[in-house]
Structure formats: structure tokens, C-alpha cells
Coordinates of C-alpha atoms in Angstrom, one line a residue:
Chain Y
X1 CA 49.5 -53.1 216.1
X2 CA 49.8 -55.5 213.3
X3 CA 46.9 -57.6 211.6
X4 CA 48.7 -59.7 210.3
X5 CA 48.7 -63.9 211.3
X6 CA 50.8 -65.3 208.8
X7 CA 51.9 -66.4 205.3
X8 CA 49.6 -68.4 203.3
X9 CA 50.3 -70.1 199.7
X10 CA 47.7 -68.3 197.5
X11 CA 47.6 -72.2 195.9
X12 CA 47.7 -75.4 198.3
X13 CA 46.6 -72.9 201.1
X14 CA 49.5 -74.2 203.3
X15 CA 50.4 -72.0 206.2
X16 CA 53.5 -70.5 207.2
X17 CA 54.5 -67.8 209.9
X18 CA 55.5 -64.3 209.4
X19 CA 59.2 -65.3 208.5
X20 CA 61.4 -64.6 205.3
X21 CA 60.2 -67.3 202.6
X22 CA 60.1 -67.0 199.1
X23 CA 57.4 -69.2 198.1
X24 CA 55.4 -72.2 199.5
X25 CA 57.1 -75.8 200.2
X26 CA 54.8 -77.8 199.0
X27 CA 53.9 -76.3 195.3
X28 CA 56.7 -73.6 195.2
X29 CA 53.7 -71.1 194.6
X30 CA 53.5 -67.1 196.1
X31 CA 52.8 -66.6 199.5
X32 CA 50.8 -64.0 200.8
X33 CA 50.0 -62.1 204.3
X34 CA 46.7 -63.1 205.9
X35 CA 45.7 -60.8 207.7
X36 CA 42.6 -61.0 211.1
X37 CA 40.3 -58.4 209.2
X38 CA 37.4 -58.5 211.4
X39 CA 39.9 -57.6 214.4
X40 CA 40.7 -55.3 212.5
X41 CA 37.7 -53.4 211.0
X42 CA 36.3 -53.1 215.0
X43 CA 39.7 -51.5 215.9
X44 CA 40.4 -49.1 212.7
X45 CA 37.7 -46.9 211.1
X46 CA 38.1 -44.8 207.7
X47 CA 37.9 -41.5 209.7
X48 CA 40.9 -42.3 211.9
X49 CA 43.1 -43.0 209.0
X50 CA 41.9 -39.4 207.6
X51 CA 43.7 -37.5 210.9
X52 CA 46.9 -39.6 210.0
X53 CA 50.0 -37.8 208.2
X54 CA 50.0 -38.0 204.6
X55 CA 52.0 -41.6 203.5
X56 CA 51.4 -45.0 203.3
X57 CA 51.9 -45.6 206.6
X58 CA 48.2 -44.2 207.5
X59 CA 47.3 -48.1 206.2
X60 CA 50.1 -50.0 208.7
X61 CA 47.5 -51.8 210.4
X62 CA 46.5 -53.7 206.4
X63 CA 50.8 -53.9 206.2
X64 CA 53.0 -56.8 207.4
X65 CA 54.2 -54.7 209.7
X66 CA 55.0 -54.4 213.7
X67 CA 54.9 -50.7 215.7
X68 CA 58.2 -48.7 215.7
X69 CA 59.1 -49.5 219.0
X70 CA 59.2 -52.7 218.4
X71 CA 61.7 -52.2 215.5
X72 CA 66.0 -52.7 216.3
X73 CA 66.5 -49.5 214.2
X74 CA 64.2 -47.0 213.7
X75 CA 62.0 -46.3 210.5
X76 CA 63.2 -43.8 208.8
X77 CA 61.5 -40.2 209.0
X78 CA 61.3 -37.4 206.2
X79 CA 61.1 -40.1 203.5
X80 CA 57.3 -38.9 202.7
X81 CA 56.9 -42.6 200.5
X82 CA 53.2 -42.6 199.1
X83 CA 49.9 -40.9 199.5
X84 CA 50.9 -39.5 195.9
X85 CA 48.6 -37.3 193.9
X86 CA 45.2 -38.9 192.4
X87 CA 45.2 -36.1 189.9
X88 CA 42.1 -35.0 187.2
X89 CA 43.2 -35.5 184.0
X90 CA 40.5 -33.1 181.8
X91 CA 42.3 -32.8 179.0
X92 CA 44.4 -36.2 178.5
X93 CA 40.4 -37.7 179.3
X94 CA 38.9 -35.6 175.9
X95 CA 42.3 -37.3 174.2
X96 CA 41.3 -40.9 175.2
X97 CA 37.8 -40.3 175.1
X98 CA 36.5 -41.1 178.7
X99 CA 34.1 -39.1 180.9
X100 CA 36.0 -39.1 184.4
X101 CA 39.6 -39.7 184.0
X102 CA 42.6 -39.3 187.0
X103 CA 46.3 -40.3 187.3
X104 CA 47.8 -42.2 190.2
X105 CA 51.1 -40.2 190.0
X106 CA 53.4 -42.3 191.7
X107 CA 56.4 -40.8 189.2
X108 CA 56.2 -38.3 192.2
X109 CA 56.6 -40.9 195.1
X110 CA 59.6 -40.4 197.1
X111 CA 62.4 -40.9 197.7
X112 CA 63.6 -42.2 194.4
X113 CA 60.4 -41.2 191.6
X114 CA 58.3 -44.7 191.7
X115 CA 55.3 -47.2 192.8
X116 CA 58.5 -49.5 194.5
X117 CA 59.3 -47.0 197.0
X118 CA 56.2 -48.5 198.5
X119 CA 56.9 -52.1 198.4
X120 CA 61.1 -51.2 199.7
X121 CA 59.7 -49.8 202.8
X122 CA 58.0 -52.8 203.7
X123 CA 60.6 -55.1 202.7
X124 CA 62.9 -53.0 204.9
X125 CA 61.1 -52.8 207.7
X126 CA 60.5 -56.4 207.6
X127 CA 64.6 -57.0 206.8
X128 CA 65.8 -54.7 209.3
X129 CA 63.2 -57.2 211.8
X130 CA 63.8 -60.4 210.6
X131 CA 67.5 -59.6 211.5
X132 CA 69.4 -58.9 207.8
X133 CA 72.2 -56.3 208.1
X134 CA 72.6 -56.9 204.0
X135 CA 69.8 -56.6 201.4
X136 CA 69.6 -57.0 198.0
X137 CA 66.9 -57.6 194.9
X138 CA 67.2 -58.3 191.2
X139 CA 65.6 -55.5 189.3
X140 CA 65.3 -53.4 185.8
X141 CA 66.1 -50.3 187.6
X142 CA 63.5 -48.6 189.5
X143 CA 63.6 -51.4 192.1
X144 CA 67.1 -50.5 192.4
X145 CA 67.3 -47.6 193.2
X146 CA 64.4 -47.8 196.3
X147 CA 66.2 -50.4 197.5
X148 CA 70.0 -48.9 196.9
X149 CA 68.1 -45.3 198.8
X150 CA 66.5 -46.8 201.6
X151 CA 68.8 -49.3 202.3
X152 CA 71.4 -45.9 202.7
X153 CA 68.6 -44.1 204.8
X154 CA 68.4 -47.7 207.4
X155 CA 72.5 -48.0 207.5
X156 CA 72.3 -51.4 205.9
X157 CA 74.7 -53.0 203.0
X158 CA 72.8 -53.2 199.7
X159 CA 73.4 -55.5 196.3
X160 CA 71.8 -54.8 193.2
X161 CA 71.4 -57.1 190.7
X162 CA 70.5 -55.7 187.1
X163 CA 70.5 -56.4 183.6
X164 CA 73.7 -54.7 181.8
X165 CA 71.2 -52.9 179.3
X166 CA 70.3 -50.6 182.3
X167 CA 69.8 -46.8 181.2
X168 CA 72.3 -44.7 182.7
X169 CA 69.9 -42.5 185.1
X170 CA 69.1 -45.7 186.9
X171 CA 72.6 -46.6 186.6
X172 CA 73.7 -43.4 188.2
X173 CA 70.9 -43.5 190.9
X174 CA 71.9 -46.5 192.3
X175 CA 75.2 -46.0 192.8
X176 CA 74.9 -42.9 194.2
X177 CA 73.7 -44.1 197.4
X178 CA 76.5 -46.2 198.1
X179 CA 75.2 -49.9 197.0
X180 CA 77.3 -52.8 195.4
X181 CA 75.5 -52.6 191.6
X182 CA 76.3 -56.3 190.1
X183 CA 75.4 -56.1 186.0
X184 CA 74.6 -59.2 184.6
X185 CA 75.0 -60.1 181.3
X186 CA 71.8 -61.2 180.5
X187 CA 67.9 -59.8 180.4
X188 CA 66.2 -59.9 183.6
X189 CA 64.7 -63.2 183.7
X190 CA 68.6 -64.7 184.0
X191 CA 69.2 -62.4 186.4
X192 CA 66.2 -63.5 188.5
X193 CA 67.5 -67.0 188.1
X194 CA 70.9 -65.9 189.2
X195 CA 69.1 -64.1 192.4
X196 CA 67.1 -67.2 193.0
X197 CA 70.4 -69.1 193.6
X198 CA 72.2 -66.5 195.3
X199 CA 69.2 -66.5 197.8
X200 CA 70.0 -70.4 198.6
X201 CA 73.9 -70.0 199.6
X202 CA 73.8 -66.4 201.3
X203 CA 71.8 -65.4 204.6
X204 CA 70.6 -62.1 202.6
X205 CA 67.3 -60.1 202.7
X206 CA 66.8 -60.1 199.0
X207 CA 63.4 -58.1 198.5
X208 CA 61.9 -59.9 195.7
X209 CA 62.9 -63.2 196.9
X210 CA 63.2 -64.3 200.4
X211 CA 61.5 -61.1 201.5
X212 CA 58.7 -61.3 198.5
X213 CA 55.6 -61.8 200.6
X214 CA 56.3 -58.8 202.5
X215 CA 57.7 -56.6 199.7
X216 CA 54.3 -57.1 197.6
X217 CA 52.4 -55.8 200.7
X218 CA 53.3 -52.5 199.8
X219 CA 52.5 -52.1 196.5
X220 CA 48.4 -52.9 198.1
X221 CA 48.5 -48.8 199.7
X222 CA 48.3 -47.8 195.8
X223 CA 44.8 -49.2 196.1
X224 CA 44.0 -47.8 199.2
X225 CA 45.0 -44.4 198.3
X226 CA 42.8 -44.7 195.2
X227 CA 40.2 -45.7 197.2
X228 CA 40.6 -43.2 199.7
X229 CA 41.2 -40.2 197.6
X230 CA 38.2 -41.0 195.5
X231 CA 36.0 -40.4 198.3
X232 CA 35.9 -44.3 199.4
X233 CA 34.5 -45.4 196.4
X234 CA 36.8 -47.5 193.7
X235 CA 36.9 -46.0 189.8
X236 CA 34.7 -48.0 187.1
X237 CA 38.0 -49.1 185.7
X238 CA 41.9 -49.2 186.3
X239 CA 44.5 -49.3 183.9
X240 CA 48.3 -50.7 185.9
X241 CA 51.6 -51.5 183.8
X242 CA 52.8 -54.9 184.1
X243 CA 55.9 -56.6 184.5
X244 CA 56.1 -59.5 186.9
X245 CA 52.1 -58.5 187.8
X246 CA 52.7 -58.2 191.4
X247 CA 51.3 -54.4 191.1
X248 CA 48.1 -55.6 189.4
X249 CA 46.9 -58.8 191.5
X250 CA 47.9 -56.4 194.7
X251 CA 45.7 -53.4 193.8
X252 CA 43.2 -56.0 193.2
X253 CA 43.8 -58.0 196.8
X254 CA 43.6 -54.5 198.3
X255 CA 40.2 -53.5 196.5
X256 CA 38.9 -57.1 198.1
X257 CA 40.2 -55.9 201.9
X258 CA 38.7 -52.9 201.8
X259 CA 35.2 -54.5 200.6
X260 CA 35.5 -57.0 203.3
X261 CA 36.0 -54.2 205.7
X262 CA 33.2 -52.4 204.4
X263 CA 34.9 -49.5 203.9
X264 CA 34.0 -49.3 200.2
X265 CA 31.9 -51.2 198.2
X266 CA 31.2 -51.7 193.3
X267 CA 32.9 -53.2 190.8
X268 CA 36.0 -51.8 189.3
X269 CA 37.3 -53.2 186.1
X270 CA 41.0 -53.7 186.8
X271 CA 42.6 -53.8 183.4
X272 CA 46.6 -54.1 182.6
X273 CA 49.2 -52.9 180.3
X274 CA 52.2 -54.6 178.6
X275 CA 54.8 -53.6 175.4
X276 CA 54.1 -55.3 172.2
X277 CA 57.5 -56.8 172.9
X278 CA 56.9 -58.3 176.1
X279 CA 53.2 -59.5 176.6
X280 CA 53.2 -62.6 178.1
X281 CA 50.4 -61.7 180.5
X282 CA 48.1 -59.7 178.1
X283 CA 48.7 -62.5 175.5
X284 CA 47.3 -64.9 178.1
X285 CA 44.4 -62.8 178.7
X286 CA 43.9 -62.2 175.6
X287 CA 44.0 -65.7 174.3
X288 CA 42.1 -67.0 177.6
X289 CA 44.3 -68.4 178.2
X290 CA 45.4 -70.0 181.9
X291 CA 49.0 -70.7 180.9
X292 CA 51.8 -67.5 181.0
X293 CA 54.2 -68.4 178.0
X294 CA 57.4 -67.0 178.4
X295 CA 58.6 -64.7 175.8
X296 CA 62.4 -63.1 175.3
X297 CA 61.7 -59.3 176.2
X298 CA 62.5 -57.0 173.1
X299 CA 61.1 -53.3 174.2
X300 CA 61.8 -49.6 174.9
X301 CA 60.0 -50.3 178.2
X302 CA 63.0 -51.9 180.2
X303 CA 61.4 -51.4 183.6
X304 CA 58.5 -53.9 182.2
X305 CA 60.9 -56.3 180.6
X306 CA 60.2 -59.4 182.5
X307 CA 59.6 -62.4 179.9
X308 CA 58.7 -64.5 182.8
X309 CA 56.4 -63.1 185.4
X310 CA 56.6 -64.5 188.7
X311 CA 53.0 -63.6 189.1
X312 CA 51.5 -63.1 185.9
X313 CA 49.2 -66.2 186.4
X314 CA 48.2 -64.3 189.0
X315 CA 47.7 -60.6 187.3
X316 CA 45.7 -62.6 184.5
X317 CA 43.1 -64.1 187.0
X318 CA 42.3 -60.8 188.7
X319 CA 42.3 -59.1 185.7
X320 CA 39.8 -62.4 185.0
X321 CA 37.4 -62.6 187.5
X322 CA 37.3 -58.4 188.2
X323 CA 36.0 -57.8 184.1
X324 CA 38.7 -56.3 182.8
X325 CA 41.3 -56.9 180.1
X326 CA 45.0 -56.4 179.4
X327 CA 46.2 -54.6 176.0
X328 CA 49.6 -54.3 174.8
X329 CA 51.8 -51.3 173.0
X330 CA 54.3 -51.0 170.1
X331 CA 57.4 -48.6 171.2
X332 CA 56.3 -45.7 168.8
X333 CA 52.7 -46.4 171.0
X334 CA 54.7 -46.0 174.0
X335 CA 56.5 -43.1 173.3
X336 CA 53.2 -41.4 171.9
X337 CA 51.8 -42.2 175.3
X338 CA 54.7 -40.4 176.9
X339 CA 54.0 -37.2 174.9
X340 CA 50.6 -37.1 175.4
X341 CA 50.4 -37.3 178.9
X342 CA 53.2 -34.8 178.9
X343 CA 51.7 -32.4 177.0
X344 CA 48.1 -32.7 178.4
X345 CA 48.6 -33.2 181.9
X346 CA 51.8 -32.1 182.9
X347 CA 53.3 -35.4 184.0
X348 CA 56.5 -36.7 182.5
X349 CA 56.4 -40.6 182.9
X350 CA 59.1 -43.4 182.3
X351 CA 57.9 -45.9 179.3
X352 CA 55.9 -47.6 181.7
X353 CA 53.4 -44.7 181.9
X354 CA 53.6 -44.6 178.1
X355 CA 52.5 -48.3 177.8
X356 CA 49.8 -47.2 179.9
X357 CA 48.1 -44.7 178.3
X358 CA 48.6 -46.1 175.2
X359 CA 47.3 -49.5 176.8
X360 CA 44.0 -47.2 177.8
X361 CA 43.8 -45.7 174.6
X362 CA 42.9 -49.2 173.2
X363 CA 41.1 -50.6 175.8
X364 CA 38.7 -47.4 175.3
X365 CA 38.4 -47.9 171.6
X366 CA 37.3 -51.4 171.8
X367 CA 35.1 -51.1 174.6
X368 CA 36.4 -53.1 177.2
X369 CA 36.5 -49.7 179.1
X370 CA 33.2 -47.9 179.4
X371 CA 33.9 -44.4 178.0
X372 CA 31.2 -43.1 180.3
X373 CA 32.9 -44.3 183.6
X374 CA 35.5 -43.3 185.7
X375 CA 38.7 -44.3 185.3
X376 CA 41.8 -44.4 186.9
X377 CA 45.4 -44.6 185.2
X378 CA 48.8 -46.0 187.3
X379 CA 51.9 -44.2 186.9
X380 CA 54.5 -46.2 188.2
X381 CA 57.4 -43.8 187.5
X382 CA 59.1 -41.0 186.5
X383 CA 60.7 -40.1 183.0
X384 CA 63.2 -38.2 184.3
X385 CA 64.5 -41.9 184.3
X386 CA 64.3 -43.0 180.9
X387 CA 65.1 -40.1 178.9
X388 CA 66.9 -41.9 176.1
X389 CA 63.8 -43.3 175.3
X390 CA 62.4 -39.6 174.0
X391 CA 65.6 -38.1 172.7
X392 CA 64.9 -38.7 169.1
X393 CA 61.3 -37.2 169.4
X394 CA 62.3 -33.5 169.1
X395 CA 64.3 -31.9 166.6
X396 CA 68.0 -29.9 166.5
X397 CA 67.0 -27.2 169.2
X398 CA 67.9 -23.9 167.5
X399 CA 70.2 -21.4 169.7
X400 CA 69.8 -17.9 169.0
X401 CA 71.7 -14.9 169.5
X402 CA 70.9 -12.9 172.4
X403 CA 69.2 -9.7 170.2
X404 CA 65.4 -9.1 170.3
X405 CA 65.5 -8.9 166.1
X406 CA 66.6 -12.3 165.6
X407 CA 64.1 -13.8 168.1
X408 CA 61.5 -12.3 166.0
X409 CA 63.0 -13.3 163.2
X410 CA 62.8 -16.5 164.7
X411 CA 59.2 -16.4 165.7
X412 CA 57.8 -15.5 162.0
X413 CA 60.2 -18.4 160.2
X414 CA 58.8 -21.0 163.3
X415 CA 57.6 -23.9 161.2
X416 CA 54.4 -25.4 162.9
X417 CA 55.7 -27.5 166.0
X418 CA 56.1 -31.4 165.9
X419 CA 53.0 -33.1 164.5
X420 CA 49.8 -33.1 166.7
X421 CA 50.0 -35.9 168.7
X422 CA 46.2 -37.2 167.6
X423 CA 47.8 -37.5 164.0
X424 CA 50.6 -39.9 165.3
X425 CA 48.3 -41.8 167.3
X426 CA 45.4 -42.2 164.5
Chain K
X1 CA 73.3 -90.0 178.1
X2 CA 73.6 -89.0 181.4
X3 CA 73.1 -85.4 183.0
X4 CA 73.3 -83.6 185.9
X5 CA 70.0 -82.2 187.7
X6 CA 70.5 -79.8 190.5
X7 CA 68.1 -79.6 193.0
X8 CA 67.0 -76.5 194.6
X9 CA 67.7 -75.7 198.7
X10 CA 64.0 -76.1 199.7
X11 CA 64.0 -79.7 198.2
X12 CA 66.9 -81.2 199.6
X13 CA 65.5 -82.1 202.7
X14 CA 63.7 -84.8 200.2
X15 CA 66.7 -86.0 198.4
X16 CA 68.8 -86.6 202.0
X17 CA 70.4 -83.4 201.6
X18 CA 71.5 -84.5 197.8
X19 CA 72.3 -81.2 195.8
X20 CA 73.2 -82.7 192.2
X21 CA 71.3 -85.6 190.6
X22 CA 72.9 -87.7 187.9
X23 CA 69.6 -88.5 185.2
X24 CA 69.2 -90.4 182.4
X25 CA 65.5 -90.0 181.1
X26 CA 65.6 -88.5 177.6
X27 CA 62.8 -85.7 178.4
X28 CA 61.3 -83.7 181.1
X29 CA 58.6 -85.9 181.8
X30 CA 61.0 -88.8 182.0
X31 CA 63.2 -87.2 184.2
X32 CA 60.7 -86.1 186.5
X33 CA 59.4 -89.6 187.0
X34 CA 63.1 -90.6 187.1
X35 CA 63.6 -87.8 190.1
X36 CA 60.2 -89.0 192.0
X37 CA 61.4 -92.7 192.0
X38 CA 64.4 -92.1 193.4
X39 CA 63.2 -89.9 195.7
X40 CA 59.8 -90.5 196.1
X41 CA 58.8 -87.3 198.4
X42 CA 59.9 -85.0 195.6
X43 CA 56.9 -86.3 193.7
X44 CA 54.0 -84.3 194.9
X45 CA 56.3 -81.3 195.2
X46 CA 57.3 -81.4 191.5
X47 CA 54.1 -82.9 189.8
X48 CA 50.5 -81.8 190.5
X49 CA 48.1 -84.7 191.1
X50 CA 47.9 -85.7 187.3
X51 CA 51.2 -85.9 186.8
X52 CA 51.6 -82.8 185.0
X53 CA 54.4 -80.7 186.0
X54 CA 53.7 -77.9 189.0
X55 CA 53.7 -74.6 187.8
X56 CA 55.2 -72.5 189.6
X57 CA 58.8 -74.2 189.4
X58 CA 61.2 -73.5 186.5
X59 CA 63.7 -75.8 184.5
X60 CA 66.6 -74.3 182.7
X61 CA 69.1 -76.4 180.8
X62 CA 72.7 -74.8 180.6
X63 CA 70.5 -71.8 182.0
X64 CA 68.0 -71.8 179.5
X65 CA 64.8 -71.6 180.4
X66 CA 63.7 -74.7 179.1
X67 CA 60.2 -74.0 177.7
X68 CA 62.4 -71.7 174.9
X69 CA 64.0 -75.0 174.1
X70 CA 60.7 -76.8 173.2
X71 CA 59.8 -77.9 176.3
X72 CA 58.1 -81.6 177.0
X73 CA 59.7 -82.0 173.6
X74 CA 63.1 -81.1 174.4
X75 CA 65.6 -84.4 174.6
X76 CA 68.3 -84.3 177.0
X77 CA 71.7 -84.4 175.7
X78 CA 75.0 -85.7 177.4
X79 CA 76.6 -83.1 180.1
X80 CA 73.2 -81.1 180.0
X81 CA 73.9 -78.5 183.0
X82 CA 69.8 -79.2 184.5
X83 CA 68.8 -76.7 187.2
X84 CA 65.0 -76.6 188.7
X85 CA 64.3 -73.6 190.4
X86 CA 61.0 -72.5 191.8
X87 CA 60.0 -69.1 189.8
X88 CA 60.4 -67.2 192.7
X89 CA 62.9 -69.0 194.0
X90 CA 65.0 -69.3 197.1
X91 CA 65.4 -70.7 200.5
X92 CA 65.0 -68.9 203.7

């Protein structure tokens, strides 16, 4: 069974059922899930979520959710959406200068290659509930396509709202499964705005709307996997991208369950990530500041190009009152971050992973992260995605003829490979 | 000068279902004063208890976000398009 008792506005306090409502009535501020956590920690223990299968539905009891049977259609199977690697990172650790360093690779989530196939199958599951045979959200692209996939995998209409700047693999990976893409002309802020009225004529499921207190739910399993994987114990410090904040302040929320639950206890130093060219959260934090200024997004990293973010007041005070801090990354940063991962680790992430690392890599050198810690990086996607933002990294690749003398002709001419990556980050 | 303000789904129940507003005040603070004495219920739900605006709603003139616009400071002109939305915004 569910935990959950209702909606709450995270300001006035005001109370609401489990229904689809975007924010409170009152204040107009985010609403979140309150969940009976005593009830819960006598009926759930750690070592019963251990025997459970390997996705985020091991945590359903701390989700918004109700039991299968009690769903019109059922949730669909195979989809294997979570419980992503928490993967050592030796040699990317030696790069950035820390003693105990892992990735959260959710590039490697399924179905669609990021964090927000978490936070679609919540929304979903609540739509699919709450009685919506159409669904939609506003999104730079990875949102999308979790909705555009699982939407396809539930047999339910889906519109996607997106900026027109979209890169074509997000494009292409929305379309593919059948949903109504609408590109807007206009950055993602405008075409929030436009969902925001779209949501007051039409009697849709739009995810990060109507459905938003649900949605967010899912993006808390990223900390209880951490958690979990780490042996029940929380890393020194966290590095998460930000864009409208709502992965931050929810890896943060789920940290506080599982203290209240007693099922981990310490301090972790949540710290978050934004381009140069769209900061408006790390510029708050930097500037302690309690106000989020909007800014006029102008970055590389699309999927983070959210000027005004719905909960960035929000991201700022966890990242506040948890010790951490928030840095920001030029596009050359970005891309260097990309590489570097890449090259040390295996792991090809979208630009959001690049503002990440790059993100650490400061927040190590000034010592708001303690390089003797752990520390645990967020990759929210996969670069598979955003490939035009590395195809001017390499040069013309050479194509040889197919004779052994010309290859090792080739070998003794190789000029020494692309600069090493240290060099372009010094 | 007048302008229209449109007021957003979860607010209408306080303007007797009213969905467009004709204003006059030359500013923001001036028209929300002008909005809450009209419609006196809006009041707490647009201003906190100083009289400062809530904020977690947004205003966006000829769908500008108004804060780019110079916000407090920005005077209304004739046929000003005025939207309030909350930042995540939307009915049920």
C-alpha cells in the first residue's frame, strides 16, 4: 500500500488531497506528498526492499502511488526504469582530485537514456488513475521523450510541448513513439507559460503542471538508490545539474525520509550545477541571496535551459541549509566535462553531465567540497542525445585504404592525439 | 491608459468568475492594489502580508516576463496584453 495522505504547500502549509493540482490556492506555491512515515517505517524495513527486483519500484511504498490492482490499466512491465549504476570513478576521482568518487549513471536509465524516466512513471501511474486518457508536459527534450515512450507503452495520447531549438535526436525520439510534438517558438520559459494556460482550458494530465506534485516524487528514488547502493549511508557530498531544481530539492527531501526512517543517518553536502549562461539558481546561492532572478537562457546545455525555475527558491535552500554550494560552467567547461568523463570512466553524458563535472571540478578547487570525502556525481542523461554539442571536438577522421602498409604508415605519421584534457581544463 | 489583466483559472472563483480585468494603475504595485480593491479576496492570494508581491506567481506583459521589463519600475502602457500566472501554473 501507499503512504501517502495528501498534498501539502511546502509554504502556507495548506492541505490538499491526493488529486491533480498544480500548485497551492492560497500562495500559488509547490505542493508536495506527505507521506505517514512512522506507519510506514513499522511496515517496511531496508532488508525487504533488498529481496525486491531491481527498479524504482522497490521504494513504491515512499511514492504517490496505489498497488497495481488497484490501477484501470496495468503498469507497464519490461520497462526496467531506475536502480541505475552507482559506479566508482578511480580515474575521473585522481582528475578532480577527490578521495572517493562514484557516478549516478542515470544516462543508462531506461526506457529513453535519463533521470525523467523516473519522474514519467509516476506521473503516469498517477494520470492513468486520476482518469486522463491524454497527457502532455512542456520540456527541453529529455522530458519528452519519457513522456512521448511511456505514454506509447500505457496506450494513452501524448502532447509535447518544446522549444523549436530542440536537437534533432530529441526531436526524432519523440516522434518516434507516436506523440503530437508542438515546437514553440520561443525558449522554454514561454513555452511553460504557454503550458500553464493550456492546463486552464483542457482536461489534460500535463506532467509538470497539473500532475507536478506527483511527477517530482519520482525523481526522490535517485536518492534512495544512492543511499541504498552505498551501503545505507549518504556520500560526504553530491554534485546534481539544475534546471528548474526539482532534482536537487527532491534528492534532498528523500535524504530527510530516509533519516526520519532511520534507515540512514550524516550529513551530505548537496551541492548543484548550472551553465554560465543560465545560473539563476547558483547566482542566488552564490550571492546569498533568497530571491531567483530570472535570466534569458544562452547555453550549449539545452536540457538545463530554464531561465525561470519553478523550484529554484527551493534547490537554493536545500542546497542552504544541507552545506553545500552551487557552481556554474562556461560551454568550453561543459564540453571538457563531457570528454573527461568520457575518456576516464567510460560514460558518454548529455551537456548536463558536462556542467556537472565541470561544476565538481570547481567546487573541489575552492573547497566547498572536501577532497578527502566521498562524493557522489548525478548523471542525468545520455550524450547519445546531444551529439552536436561535441562534433567540433575531433578532427577530419582520416580513411585509409584497406592495405597493412598504409596503416603503418599511418601509425608512424600519427601526430600526438587531441590535447590532454588536464591542459584544456587548467 | 487602460489595460487588460487576465486573471488565471484558480483565481476566478474570487473575481465572480471574471477572466479579463480592465486596469488603470500605472505600475505593478498599483495594479495590484487596483485588483485587491476591486476584488478584495484576491488580496491575500496575490500579496504576502506586507504587501509585497507573492512569489510564486508570475506577470508577463504582451508575454514578457515582466521582471525583464524592469519590474516594480515598469509603467503600464495603453493596450498592455497583462497575464498573471502562477509559476507553475494551471488549474486542475
Amino acid at each position: 500500500m501507499s503512504f501517502a495522505l495528501g498534498l501539502r504547500c511546502r509554504d502556507c502549509g495548506e492541505t490538499y488531497p491526493l488529486a491533480p493540482q498544480a500548485g497551492c490556492e492560497t500562495c500559488f506555491a509547490p505542493l508536495e506528498v506527505v507521506y505517514d512515515l512512522e506507519a510506514l517505517g513499522r511496515a517496511l524495513h531496508p532488508a525487504r526492499i533488498a529481496s525486491r527486483p531491481a527498479d524504482m519500484w522497490r521504494y513504491r511504498e515512499l511514492l504517490p502511488i496505489e498497488p497495481e490492482a488497484a490501477s484501470p490499466r496495468p503498469r507497464p512491465t519490461g520497462l526496467k526504469i531506475g536502480w541505475t549504476p552507482l559506479q566508482p570513478a578511480p580515474r575521473l576521482a585522481r582528475s578532480l582530485g577527490v578521495r572517493e568518487l562514484y557516478i549516478k549513471n542515470d544516462a543508462v536509465n531506461f526506457p529513453t537514456l535519463s533521470f525523467k524516466d523516473r519522474v514519467v512513471a509516476v506521473a503516469l501511474d498517477c494520470a492513468v488513475r486520476f482518469g486522463f486518457n491524454v497527457v502532455a508536459c512542456s520540456s527541453t527534450g529529455n522530458l519528452a521523450n519519457a513522456v512521448a515512450a511511456q505514454a506509447a507503452a500505457l496506450g494513452l495520447e501524448s502532447f509535447i510541448f518544446t522549444p523549436a531549438d530542440l536537437e534533432t535526436a530529441k526531436i526524432l525520439a519523440t516522434r518516434i513513439y507516436g506523440a503530437r510534438l508542438i515546437q514553440i517558438d520561443g525558449n522554454y520559459d514561454q513555452v511553460n507559460r504557454l503550458c500553464g494556460e493550456i492546463a486552464q482550458k483542457l482536461p489534460w494530465g500535463i506532467v509538470n503542471v497539473n500532475l507536478r506534485p506527483f511527477y517530482a516524487e519520482g525523481s526522490k528514488t535517485v536518492a534512495y538508490e544512492i543511499a541504498e547502493q552505498l551501503g545505507w549511508r549518504f556520500p560526504d557530498a553530491l554534485v546534481c545539474p539544475m534546471a528548474g531544481g526539482s532534482l536537487l530539492t527532491k534528492i534532498g527531501r528523500g535524504f530527510d525520509e530516509l533519516r526520519a526512517l532511520g534507515w540512514a543517518s550524516g550529513d551530505s553536502r548537496i551541492c548543484g550545477a548550472q551553465a554560465a549562461g543560465c545560473s539563476p539558481i547558483s547566482t542566488a546561492v552564490k550571492n546569498g541571496s533568497r530571491e531567483i532572478v530570472p535570466q534569458k537562457p544562452r547555453t550549449i546545455a539545452r536540457s538545463l535551459a530554464i531561465g525561470d525555475p519553478a523550484d529554484g527558491f527551493y534547490a537554493a535552500e536545500t542546497i542552504r541549509r544541507t552545506g553545500g554550494w552551487a557552481e556554474d560552467a562556461t560551454d568550453e567547461e561543459i564540453v571538457a566535462g563531457i570528454r573527461v568523463l568520457a575518456e576516464t570512466e567510460g560514460i558518454f553524458a548529455e551537456t548536463a553531465g558536462g556542467v556537472t563535472v565541470a561544476g565538481a571540478r570547481k567546487l573541489l578547487a575552492s573547497g566547498r567540497i572536501d577532497p578527502n570525502g566521498s562524493l557522489v556525481l548525478v548523471i542525468s542523461g545520455n550524450g547519445l542525445k546531444t551529439l552536436d554539442a561535441v562534433a567540433d571536438q575531433f578532427d577530419q577522421q582520416v580513411v585509409l585504404p584497406p592495405r597493412l602498409a598504409d596503416f603503418e604508415a599511418y601509425l608512424s605519421s600519427r601526430q600526438p592525439a587531441a590535447p590532454a584534457l588536464e591542459t584544456v581544463l587548467a | 491608459m487602460p489595460y487588460n489583466v487576465r486573471i488565471p483559472a484558480p483565481l476566478r472563483k474570487f473575481t465572480a468568475g471574471v477572466e479579463t480585468v480592465s486596469c488603470q494603475a500605472p505600475d505593478l504595485g498599483g495594479m495590484l492594489a487596483e485588483l485587491s480593491l476591486r476584488y478584495p479576496e484576491l488580496k491575500e492570494r496575490l500579496c504576502e502580508p506586507d504587501g509585497r508581491p507573492r512569489r510564486f506567481f508570475n506577470v508577463y506583459v504582451n508575454e514578457e516576463d515582466i521582471r525583464f521589463l524592469g519590474g516594480a519600475q515598469y509603467r503600464f502602457r495603453d493596450a498592455d496584453e497583462v497575464l498573471i500566472l502562477p509559476s507553475i501554473a494551471g488549474g486542475r
